[in-house]
Amino acid sequence: QLQASGGGLARAGGSLRLSCKASRMILSTFWNTDFDWYHQAPGNERELVASSSRDGSTNYADSVKGRFTISRDNAKKTVYLQMNSLKTEDTAVYFCHARGPGLDYWGKGTLVTVSS
C-alpha cells in the first residue's frame, strides 16, 4: 500500500527528501488518512518523527523541529518528508505509516545515512 523512497547517503548539514506514495489507495481514502514518518536507529525502538493529519495539522518530534517538514500532495497521493540540516543522529531507517478509519498500514523502510 505504501512505497517509501528517497533515502540514501548525505553529509551532515545536507538535505534529503523522502517520499511515501500510496499508489493503491483511492483518492478519497487518502484525503481522510493521517500519515506519519517514523525512524528506527540500530538498537533503538521505532520513534515518531512527524505527522500530517487529514485536517492539515502537522506535528514534529522535538529533535527535528525546524529542520524537517512533512507535507502531502493529495493529487499525487504522496507524503513527503523534507529533511534539512541533517545530523549524524538522524541516521536510521525511515518508515511511512498511514492510519485512518479501518486502516493501519506500514511501508517498507528507507535507509538514511548521515556522515560527518
Short mmCIF file of C-alpha atoms in Angstrom, two decimals, residues 17-20 37 50 52 69-73 76-82:
data_model
loop_
_atom_site.label_atom_id
_atom_site.label_comp_id
_atom_site.label_asym_id
_atom_site.label_seq_id
_atom_site.Cartn_x
_atom_site.Cartn_y
_atom_site.Cartn_z
CA ARG A 17 13.61 14.34 0.71
CA LEU A 18 11.70 11.15 1.42
CA SER A 19 8.55 10.22 -0.45
CA CYS A 20 5.75 7.88 0.52
CA TRP A 37 7.04 9.25 9.41
CA ALA A 50 6.49 13.79 12.07
CA SER A 52 0.39 15.04 8.91
CA THR A 69 8.98 19.36 7.14
CA ILE A 70 6.19 16.91 6.41
CA SER A 71 3.85 17.68 3.55
CA ARG A 72 1.32 15.90 1.40
CA ASP A 73 0.23 16.13 -2.21
CA LYS A 76 -0.38 12.52 -6.22
CA LYS A 77 -1.35 10.53 -3.13
CA THR A 78 2.12 11.15 -1.80
CA VAL A 79 3.50 12.28 1.54
CA TYR A 80 6.93 13.87 1.77
CA LEU A 81 9.49 14.41 4.49
CA GLN A 82 11.93 17.18 3.66
#
